XYZ file of C-alpha atoms in Angstrom:
662
model
C -34.745 5.461 5.354
C -36.892 9.136 5.176
C -33.852 11.963 4.356
C -34.070 13.137 8.007
C -33.150 9.639 8.991
C -30.991 8.952 6.263
C -28.840 11.630 7.300
C -28.450 11.187 10.556
C -26.993 7.263 10.185
C -24.884 8.901 6.884
C -23.235 11.282 10.056
C -23.055 8.087 12.209
C -21.190 6.167 9.885
C -18.614 8.858 8.852
C -17.983 9.358 12.503
C -17.114 5.832 12.466
C -14.474 6.205 10.250
C -13.842 9.754 11.466
C -13.356 7.101 15.407
C -11.208 5.117 13.390
C -8.832 7.608 11.855
C -8.388 9.646 15.199
C -6.781 6.073 16.444
C -4.993 5.528 13.715
C -3.227 9.188 13.510
C -2.800 8.956 17.961
C -1.219 5.902 17.613
C 1.242 5.660 14.304
C 4.323 5.609 14.765
C 6.152 6.862 11.979
C 6.490 10.594 10.857
C 4.804 10.023 7.506
C 1.634 8.937 9.041
C 1.196 10.778 11.981
C 1.864 14.132 10.658
C 0.978 13.892 7.439
C -1.373 11.903 7.599
C -0.953 9.929 4.875
C -3.482 6.311 5.145
C -7.105 5.695 5.360
C -10.005 4.337 7.430
C -13.397 3.167 6.350
C -15.452 1.050 6.631
C -17.771 -0.965 3.568
C -20.928 -3.231 3.149
C -20.179 -7.057 2.990
C -19.741 -6.522 -0.831
C -16.660 -4.565 -0.305
C -18.336 -0.918 -1.302
C -17.159 1.972 0.966
C -19.389 3.554 2.518
C -18.583 5.616 5.025
C -14.933 7.594 5.356
C -13.246 10.398 7.807
C -13.322 13.836 5.675
C -10.471 15.654 8.330
C -7.989 13.219 8.352
C -6.009 10.765 6.361
C -5.887 10.884 2.466
C -8.679 11.485 0.862
C -8.364 9.942 -1.947
C -10.461 6.730 -1.743
C -13.877 7.727 -0.720
C -14.371 5.008 -4.161
C -12.154 2.173 -3.263
C -14.336 -0.690 -3.785
C -12.471 -3.695 -1.834
C -14.118 -6.354 -3.428
C -11.675 -7.341 -5.126
C -9.844 -8.654 -2.403
C -12.961 -9.455 0.047
C -13.229 -11.960 -2.774
C -9.976 -14.085 -2.868
C -10.890 -15.093 1.040
C -12.536 -18.495 0.633
C -13.850 -18.218 4.841
C -13.914 -16.025 7.655
C -14.278 -16.264 11.433
C -14.414 -13.476 14.366
C -11.248 -11.756 14.835
C -9.214 -12.327 11.767
C -7.921 -9.469 9.738
C -5.900 -9.866 6.300
C -3.620 -8.124 4.872
C -1.964 -7.501 1.409
C 0.129 -4.733 -0.350
C 0.638 -6.805 -3.997
C -1.323 -3.636 -6.570
C -2.028 -6.844 -9.248
C -4.090 -9.063 -6.739
C -6.702 -7.258 -6.816
C -5.735 -3.715 -7.650
C -7.115 -2.389 -4.676
C -3.651 -1.898 -3.302
C -1.662 0.541 -6.215
C 1.734 0.852 -5.439
C 3.920 -1.422 -2.321
C 4.249 0.731 0.325
C 0.617 0.995 0.796
C -0.536 -1.186 2.764
C -4.342 -2.580 3.393
C -6.087 -4.640 6.343
C -9.330 -5.183 6.628
C -11.702 -7.399 9.031
C -14.895 -8.934 8.576
C -17.517 -7.444 11.450
C -20.384 -10.040 12.593
C -23.544 -9.580 14.209
C -24.497 -13.471 16.102
C -22.624 -15.674 12.972
C -22.821 -13.132 10.079
C -20.792 -10.266 8.802
C -23.005 -7.533 8.244
C -19.802 -4.685 7.363
C -16.149 -4.879 6.683
C -13.133 -2.283 8.393
C -11.185 -1.472 6.463
C -7.798 0.603 6.002
C -4.375 1.534 4.815
C -1.074 3.146 5.350
C 1.791 4.169 3.241
C 4.528 2.784 5.310
C 7.823 4.939 4.284
C 9.767 2.166 3.013
C 9.088 -1.377 2.074
C 12.420 -2.349 1.270
C 13.017 -2.201 -2.485
C 15.922 -1.143 -4.622
C 15.699 2.444 -3.019
C 15.473 4.401 0.736
C 11.991 4.235 1.139
C 11.285 1.830 -2.121
C 10.138 4.574 -4.778
C 12.190 6.473 -7.725
C 10.416 6.402 -11.709
C 14.025 4.882 -11.987
C 12.113 0.939 -11.675
C 11.384 -0.742 -14.416
C 9.348 -3.446 -13.011
C 6.846 -4.104 -10.008
C 9.504 -6.458 -8.628
C 12.611 -3.984 -7.870
C 9.554 -1.683 -5.589
C 9.655 -3.766 -2.601
C 7.720 -6.522 -0.433
C 4.643 -7.194 -2.325
C 2.208 -9.427 0.534
C -0.490 -11.308 -1.242
C -3.791 -11.024 0.505
C -2.516 -13.649 3.069
C -3.753 -14.124 7.189
C -2.595 -11.660 9.572
C -4.276 -12.704 12.704
C -6.590 -15.297 12.585
C -8.833 -15.377 15.609
C -7.586 -12.414 17.689
C -4.242 -14.043 16.700
C -1.061 -12.619 15.197
C 0.793 -14.211 12.840
C 4.572 -14.032 13.462
C 5.664 -16.349 10.134
C 3.374 -13.069 8.167
C 5.739 -10.283 10.012
C 9.057 -12.339 9.712
C 8.256 -12.597 6.502
C 8.262 -8.086 6.349
C 9.832 -7.351 8.557
C 13.446 -9.237 6.744
C 12.795 -7.346 3.945
C 11.748 -3.306 5.348
C 14.608 -1.215 5.942
C 13.513 0.259 9.533
C 10.519 -2.415 10.822
C 10.028 -0.887 14.071
C 9.371 2.141 12.398
C 6.121 -0.587 10.078
C 5.507 -2.445 13.055
C 4.486 0.839 15.354
C 2.481 1.659 12.113
C 0.975 -1.690 11.609
C -0.605 -1.797 15.193
C -2.348 1.280 14.747
C -3.958 0.396 12.030
C -5.044 -3.046 13.675
C -5.666 -0.763 16.561
C -8.265 1.199 13.963
C -9.926 -1.444 12.180
C -11.380 -2.777 15.745
C -12.533 0.313 16.782
C -14.584 0.353 13.655
C -15.702 -2.343 14.755
C -16.894 -1.246 17.767
C -18.274 1.306 16.258
C -20.429 -0.121 13.768
C -21.795 -2.453 16.423
C -22.829 0.370 18.120
C -24.889 1.350 15.089
C -26.792 -1.608 15.620
C -27.286 -1.381 18.391
C -28.557 2.236 18.082
C -30.161 1.162 14.957
C -31.634 -1.931 14.711
C -29.818 -4.295 12.289
C -31.993 -4.089 9.845
C -32.003 -0.562 9.789
C -28.416 -1.345 9.555
C -28.894 -3.378 6.159
C -30.614 -0.911 5.234
C -29.102 2.048 6.271
C -26.107 1.340 3.997
C -27.603 0.585 0.732
C -30.014 4.126 0.691
C -26.633 5.875 1.901
C -25.171 4.188 -1.453
C -28.445 5.060 -3.873
C -29.021 8.323 -2.110
C -24.562 9.125 -2.579
C -25.749 7.646 -6.551
C -29.222 10.397 -7.162
C -26.456 13.403 -6.060
C -24.498 12.403 -8.332
C -26.469 11.921 -10.915
C -29.200 14.866 -10.287
C -25.380 17.124 -10.816
C -25.055 15.415 -14.137
C -28.670 15.454 -15.361
C -27.308 19.689 -14.959
C -24.575 20.033 -17.328
C -24.743 20.438 -21.125
C -25.405 16.366 -22.939
C -21.683 16.761 -25.602
C -18.020 15.160 -25.929
C -15.116 17.117 -24.700
C -11.976 16.445 -25.022
C -8.527 17.784 -22.864
C -4.875 16.483 -22.440
C -2.044 16.606 -20.020
C 1.532 15.769 -19.758
C 4.190 14.492 -16.884
C 7.633 15.645 -18.030
C 9.225 13.190 -18.965
C 8.468 9.021 -19.173
C 11.660 7.639 -17.441
C 14.619 9.877 -16.242
C 15.974 11.553 -19.063
C 13.068 10.569 -21.260
C 10.299 11.607 -23.317
C 7.374 13.309 -22.500
C 4.421 11.253 -21.357
C 0.644 12.158 -22.507
C -2.300 11.915 -20.373
C -5.715 11.944 -22.625
C -9.185 11.635 -21.868
C -12.935 11.865 -24.351
C -15.622 12.493 -21.670
C -18.913 12.607 -22.887
C -22.112 13.716 -20.775
C -25.591 12.042 -21.985
C -28.432 12.009 -18.917
C -26.836 11.478 -15.830
C -24.565 9.422 -17.041
C -20.623 9.709 -17.854
C -18.023 8.468 -19.957
C -14.212 8.190 -19.704
C -12.083 7.566 -22.517
C -8.502 7.077 -22.008
C -7.494 6.128 -25.192
C -4.467 8.479 -26.483
C -2.529 7.903 -22.824
C 0.729 6.680 -23.676
C 1.688 3.466 -23.547
C 2.135 1.729 -20.216
C 6.021 2.912 -19.151
C 8.932 1.520 -18.321
C 9.445 3.632 -15.249
C 7.156 3.263 -12.267
C 4.835 6.101 -13.414
C 1.954 3.609 -14.449
C -1.290 3.427 -12.322
C -2.257 -0.046 -12.301
C -6.373 0.017 -12.343
C -6.968 -3.534 -13.865
C -8.922 -1.982 -16.906
C -11.994 -0.198 -14.083
C -13.503 3.018 -14.775
C -14.983 3.609 -11.159
C -11.437 2.582 -9.811
C -11.194 5.160 -6.615
C -7.791 6.657 -7.979
C -9.613 7.183 -10.813
C -12.572 8.496 -9.485
C -10.704 10.872 -7.682
C -11.066 13.618 -10.047
C -14.973 13.257 -10.544
C -15.238 13.030 -6.502
C -13.657 16.567 -6.470
C -15.359 17.744 -9.938
C -19.236 16.378 -7.520
C -18.768 17.963 -4.643
C -17.176 21.081 -6.138
C -20.506 21.402 -7.329
C -22.012 20.268 -5.185
C -20.633 20.005 -1.005
C -24.119 18.682 0.461
C -23.227 15.253 -1.865
C -22.519 12.662 0.686
C -19.071 11.487 -0.115
C -18.911 6.833 -0.794
C -19.323 4.578 -3.431
C -22.510 5.539 -4.743
C -20.606 8.262 -6.386
C -18.873 5.929 -9.204
C -22.245 4.534 -10.393
C -22.651 7.011 -13.008
C -19.077 6.284 -14.616
C -18.212 3.940 -16.647
C -15.467 4.346 -19.920
C -12.332 2.838 -21.429
C -9.649 2.408 -20.022
C -6.485 0.774 -22.391
C -4.692 -1.850 -22.201
C -1.331 -1.863 -22.145
C -1.366 1.698 -20.994
C -0.291 4.289 -18.337
C -3.778 4.410 -16.582
C -4.203 -0.202 -17.138
C 0.051 -1.568 -17.596
C -0.260 -5.195 -17.193
C 2.400 -7.162 -14.747
C 4.906 -6.776 -13.906
C 5.103 -2.990 -15.254
C 6.559 -0.696 -12.319
C 3.866 1.315 -10.099
C 5.499 2.824 -7.465
C 4.503 6.586 -8.852
C 1.282 6.427 -9.487
C 0.745 9.200 -7.281
C 2.283 11.123 -9.744
C 0.247 10.337 -12.494
C -2.682 9.991 -10.442
C -2.485 13.552 -9.762
C -2.300 14.395 -12.899
C -5.202 12.598 -13.902
C -7.041 15.188 -11.125
C -5.877 17.822 -12.836
C -6.409 16.754 -16.197
C -10.458 15.520 -14.930
C -10.570 18.690 -13.591
C -9.562 20.963 -17.467
C -11.757 18.870 -19.838
C -15.024 19.806 -17.018
C -13.672 23.274 -17.027
C -15.384 22.965 -20.394
C -18.770 21.246 -19.506
C -19.332 23.863 -16.255
C -17.311 27.622 -16.828
C -17.278 29.566 -14.682
C -17.641 27.496 -12.111
C -14.229 25.364 -12.069
C -10.934 26.473 -10.816
C -7.427 26.578 -12.549
C -4.726 23.659 -12.699
C -3.029 23.124 -9.489
C 0.866 23.099 -9.305
C 0.747 18.438 -8.193
C 4.611 18.467 -8.856
C 6.070 18.724 -5.686
C 8.000 16.040 -4.426
C 7.100 14.111 -0.931
C 11.315 14.328 0.833
C 12.168 11.448 2.452
C 15.633 11.060 3.906
C 17.885 7.354 4.514
C 20.854 8.473 6.588
C 22.144 7.246 10.223
C 21.280 9.390 13.542
C 24.783 10.255 14.642
C 23.623 9.497 18.541
C 22.546 6.078 18.181
C 23.847 5.254 15.206
C 20.694 3.590 14.124
C 19.594 4.210 10.308
C 16.686 6.544 10.164
C 15.011 6.472 6.605
C 11.610 9.104 6.921
C 9.709 11.797 5.294
C 10.489 15.396 6.320
C 8.203 16.387 4.262
C 5.550 17.211 1.098
C 6.381 19.433 -0.780
C 2.803 20.185 -2.354
C 2.120 23.194 -4.672
C -0.376 25.910 -4.717
C -3.973 25.293 -5.680
C -5.397 27.195 -8.917
C -7.144 30.217 -8.633
C -10.951 29.908 -9.055
C -13.845 31.987 -10.194
C -14.200 33.758 -7.187
C -10.917 33.293 -4.837
C -7.495 33.244 -4.873
C -5.753 29.431 -4.860
C -4.718 28.119 -1.873
C -1.201 28.889 -1.394
C 1.638 25.274 -0.014
C -0.522 23.101 -0.202
C -4.492 23.369 -2.067
C -6.450 21.164 -3.720
C -6.155 17.886 -4.918
C -2.824 17.555 -1.893
C -4.619 19.645 0.661
C -4.660 16.524 3.029
C -1.556 16.181 2.651
C -0.167 18.101 6.275
C 2.990 18.935 7.014
C 5.954 18.146 9.425
C 6.975 20.869 11.819
C 10.479 21.627 11.447
C 11.297 20.584 14.836
C 10.371 16.938 14.823
C 12.030 17.264 11.781
C 15.494 17.937 13.285
C 14.743 15.616 15.884
C 14.205 12.955 13.837
C 16.400 13.078 11.248
C 19.942 14.419 11.043
C 19.602 17.652 9.186
C 18.975 21.326 10.042
C 16.499 23.274 7.821
C 17.417 26.384 6.853
C 15.025 27.740 5.089
C 10.759 26.566 5.190
C 8.385 28.644 3.868
C 6.086 30.286 0.595
C 7.682 31.094 -2.748
C 6.982 34.006 -3.579
C 5.966 34.634 -7.262
C 5.451 31.128 -7.770
C 1.635 32.095 -8.322
C 0.393 31.881 -11.858
C -1.068 35.827 -12.364
C -4.469 36.326 -12.800
C -7.905 38.416 -11.378
C -7.638 35.855 -8.990
C -4.050 34.219 -8.293
C -2.241 30.703 -8.506
C -1.594 29.701 -5.260
C 2.003 30.263 -3.823
C 4.375 26.473 -3.951
C 6.371 25.982 -0.670
C 9.860 26.337 -0.180
C 12.179 24.022 1.695
C 15.815 24.147 1.989
C 18.764 21.834 4.593
C 21.859 21.183 5.322
C 22.802 17.335 6.089
C 25.422 16.117 8.429
C 26.461 12.092 7.754
C 28.089 10.382 4.577
C 26.600 8.365 2.578
C 22.671 10.073 2.659
C 20.061 9.691 -0.019
C 17.258 11.916 -0.752
C 14.625 10.992 -3.184
C 11.977 13.399 -3.478
C 9.330 11.380 -4.945
C 6.858 13.245 -7.859
C 9.123 15.584 -8.935
C 7.257 16.799 -11.531
C 6.052 19.979 -13.350
C 9.961 21.403 -14.202
C 8.442 21.992 -17.612
C 4.980 21.639 -18.601
C 3.580 23.340 -15.523
C -0.334 24.386 -14.233
C -2.318 25.749 -16.766
C -4.072 28.880 -16.086
C -8.117 29.031 -17.113
C -9.986 31.901 -18.529
C -6.774 33.948 -18.976
C -5.339 33.961 -15.949
C -1.990 32.903 -16.564
C 0.482 29.141 -16.199
C 1.753 28.658 -12.287
C 6.052 28.309 -11.514
C 8.156 25.769 -12.582
C 9.600 23.529 -9.569
C 13.102 23.209 -9.216
C 14.830 20.178 -7.148
C 18.977 22.231 -6.970
C 21.606 21.008 -4.962
C 24.036 23.502 -3.518
C 22.341 26.393 -5.022
C 23.778 29.414 -5.272
C 27.953 27.793 -4.826
C 29.802 27.165 -7.561
C 28.618 23.013 -7.074
C 25.576 23.728 -7.676
C 23.659 21.101 -9.734
C 20.398 21.328 -11.368
C 18.778 17.880 -10.863
C 15.604 18.108 -12.242
C 13.587 16.206 -12.152
C 15.759 13.216 -10.398
C 14.525 12.106 -7.265
C 17.152 9.984 -6.085
C 20.008 11.704 -5.090
C 24.093 11.019 -3.025
C 24.958 13.380 -0.589
C 27.850 14.034 1.425
C 28.328 16.425 4.515
C 28.090 20.088 4.349
C 25.748 19.436 1.126
C 22.783 21.767 1.187
C 19.323 21.206 -0.290
C 16.955 23.251 -2.466
C 13.272 21.890 -2.992
C 10.958 24.014 -4.247
C 6.695 23.582 -5.360
C 5.551 24.899 -8.234
C 2.396 27.624 -8.394
C -1.085 27.067 -9.360
C -2.404 28.682 -12.862
C -3.815 31.624 -12.402
C -8.466 32.232 -13.215
C -9.030 35.638 -15.277
C -7.399 38.274 -17.361
C -4.665 39.250 -15.050
C -4.883 43.235 -15.516
C -8.716 42.911 -13.828
C -6.842 41.786 -10.249
C -7.862 44.468 -8.013
C -4.738 47.247 -7.524
C -5.606 46.896 -3.764
C -5.282 42.910 -3.905
C -1.606 43.351 -5.518
C -0.372 45.496 -3.325
C -2.136 43.121 0.029
C 0.174 40.543 -2.049
C 3.133 42.789 -1.867
C 3.235 43.409 1.227
C 2.744 40.051 2.086
C 5.655 39.418 0.028
C 4.003 36.896 -1.842
C 4.173 39.121 -5.162
C 7.600 41.609 -5.998
C 7.333 44.771 -6.694
C 8.654 43.940 -10.323
C 6.294 40.921 -10.798
C 3.425 43.403 -9.344
C 4.714 45.382 -13.104
C 4.895 43.557 -15.254
C 2.117 40.538 -14.610
C -0.558 42.733 -13.598
C -0.004 46.593 -14.584
C 0.741 47.720 -10.962
C 3.231 50.371 -10.047
C 4.201 50.106 -6.621
C 6.458 53.057 -4.983
C 7.637 52.439 -1.487
C 4.525 50.389 -0.260
C 1.928 52.970 -2.414
C 0.411 52.592 -5.461
C 1.479 54.953 -8.650
C -1.867 55.937 -9.522
C -0.995 56.725 -13.196
C 1.533 55.012 -13.886
C -0.796 51.616 -13.085
C -3.084 52.626 -15.288
C -0.624 53.320 -18.018
C 0.569 50.354 -17.596
C -2.884 48.369 -18.069
C -3.602 50.584 -20.702
C -1.053 48.881 -22.618
C -1.362 45.347 -21.162
C -1.416 42.894 -23.911
C -5.453 41.499 -23.878
C -6.769 37.606 -24.348
C -10.118 35.499 -24.633
C -7.828 32.332 -24.074
C -10.451 29.770 -22.143
C -7.040 27.967 -21.464
C -3.716 29.449 -20.889
C -1.033 26.227 -21.525
C 2.550 27.814 -20.678
C 5.264 28.641 -23.653
C 6.833 24.895 -22.778
C 3.793 23.042 -23.833
C 2.910 25.166 -26.952
C 5.932 25.148 -27.861
C 6.234 21.015 -27.498
C 2.427 20.718 -29.278
C 3.344 23.303 -32.399
C 5.089 19.635 -33.388
C 3.079 17.303 -31.408
C -0.285 17.992 -32.673
C -3.352 16.255 -32.339
C -3.065 14.633 -35.750
C -0.151 13.170 -34.683
C -0.850 11.926 -31.092
C -3.972 10.302 -32.784
C -1.325 8.472 -35.402
C 1.168 7.302 -33.173
C -1.685 5.836 -30.617
C -3.392 4.350 -33.812
C 0.365 2.373 -34.672
C 1.267 1.825 -31.062
C -2.201 0.192 -30.315
C -1.884 -2.060 -33.310
C 1.828 -3.988 -31.363
C 2.130 -5.757 -29.027
C 2.682 -4.195 -25.438
C 6.209 -4.467 -25.124
C 6.966 -2.991 -28.461
C 5.027 0.407 -27.706
C 6.830 2.116 -25.372
C 10.203 1.824 -27.513
C 8.752 2.623 -30.666
C 7.028 5.599 -29.035
C 10.548 6.758 -28.242
C 11.797 6.205 -31.416
C 9.050 7.846 -33.567
C 9.519 11.291 -31.656
C 12.910 10.351 -31.851
C 12.760 10.632 -36.102
C 10.014 13.111 -35.958
C 11.813 15.417 -34.081
C 14.602 14.863 -37.086
C 11.474 16.150 -39.797
C 12.501 19.271 -41.362
C 9.877 19.630 -43.563
C 6.362 18.375 -39.775
C 2.891 18.989 -41.073
C 1.887 18.038 -38.076
C -1.555 16.629 -39.878
C -0.588 12.489 -39.099
C 1.357 12.498 -42.109
C 4.557 13.060 -39.550
C 4.264 9.937 -37.489
C 3.544 8.105 -41.177
C 6.795 9.052 -42.653
C 8.935 8.323 -38.918
C 7.046 4.998 -38.678
C 8.098 3.544 -42.388
C 11.580 4.871 -41.736
C 11.245 2.807 -38.120
C 9.753 -0.445 -40.453
C 12.291 -0.526 -42.958
C 15.271 -0.269 -39.697
C 13.425 -3.043 -38.492
C 11.733 -5.793 -40.411
C 10.888 -7.673 -38.127
C 7.932 -4.861 -36.503
C 6.251 -5.851 -39.359
C 5.949 -9.011 -38.773
C 5.251 -7.941 -34.693
C 2.488 -5.780 -35.944
C 0.719 -9.053 -37.896
C 0.456 -11.233 -35.623
C -0.678 -9.160 -33.039
C -3.472 -8.190 -35.858
C -4.226 -11.581 -35.902
């Protein structure tokens, strides 16, 4: 197709996917789907490559999702079939059990010409905890029912046995059934729209168009990459802890830009964990959840780029087996969304070196999804519902402040109106809004985090707050901008019964208890002393920044709503200037005084020489032994000495190492 006709065709495809999304959105049952919009719809080629997805509805992480690995597991399709899976290890399309994926073949004159696809995140699919997800879980078997690829509908008729299996294993089956029917309706809408496109363009033009939109997205992506300077770039980042009360979890990325191609090497990332933070990719560097950050970068540099699987063709790389980015069965993976968000920030961070002055600082990415498991006193029925996502602020950028409350890689998550939360869940919302002083100071301020306080009234209520993080290592600033604030999770804040819950993600509460949740702010961009005084004053007047913070962070003195120009000039003249490219925060700087890149490189070499099932244990023991050393050098020798001591304590470890080498 010529480019004009190709753009028209691409717009028709996107509109079809958008229509699917509207169908699902308007007919879904659970709050998490109909309000938060954690779902996807899409259209794929007969080979499973996504060529169309909505831009304004649902989760935006999945534009490069490839269904090939589940489509090819089916021996034969018939018209009216719909297939289902929720098993993270069956083709690595589904990535944790609550994400139920459906796909439907679309026929034209007896031939499959496309698939209608999509997923919803079910609030609960059974398992060890309400809402199914917690970092405390250690294997995938604890995370709810896992459905291998199987036929949900045959020639338009529902398979009741599959439904009975699902309903037997989930906590609120009527909620899951309502959402599943909405999914089926969305696939049927996709089928209708594809057949309408074939009628409009003709079958041959339709087939050619599918390949052309993928090829064109690839061409656009490669054009963006060609404008980048060739070279090798490194960045790493951390999740606060790799298990409840554990050690920091490191994710490392070496990016190589060469010509029009990108090579991603995640060597140096932590071994797979005995918690649910692992990201199941099957080792595919073009996996949809690895590609999210790449998609954001490419789209930021070229907003006209087509969003489909063609983008991924410019990427290859290494995701080492047995690590957090390529775990082996039966590793728990339920909290993979937190790992995914940290990888997105990691990718943004490394590309900040590639395209300086064009990328934003780090988004917070540490606020949780707040779920309540309780009983409705009016009906006596059990309630398991998400009352609100708590995404943090976006990072400040070269031209603008970061988005407040829900920005950057979490911007697709919609908030739930308080009236709906209180109607559907037995809680009272006491406070919901933006958190002052949470955005990292900068010439362009980081976006503010959000704060939520609510009271519970029923005994036996349990709160799950999945994706809790950023209480220690906060969002980093860029180009001398400062880090964002930390997140918080507190029970009965400001009372004698106050408990700081840290990164805990499940807690039982009693009637009258009050939960306080706040997400962190995004990192700032640029020197805070260069922020226009009028912008600081506007922030103070709107309640985004307090007068004390305006003085301490920006050197702006405000009295009675007016800037004291003389004192401001004196304050700014005395502010410390820095040329730091990244501002990582005191907690991370202190940690990396011990855990230098050289120490981590040596740790990676040692762990990769061991069987997978030894690595997590050995990492923790080496951390403990290094912490006990009096004369640390940071050159890798600290890790060697710690490992030698561990080998003396556990003699059979040497045998395991030799066997792994053989």
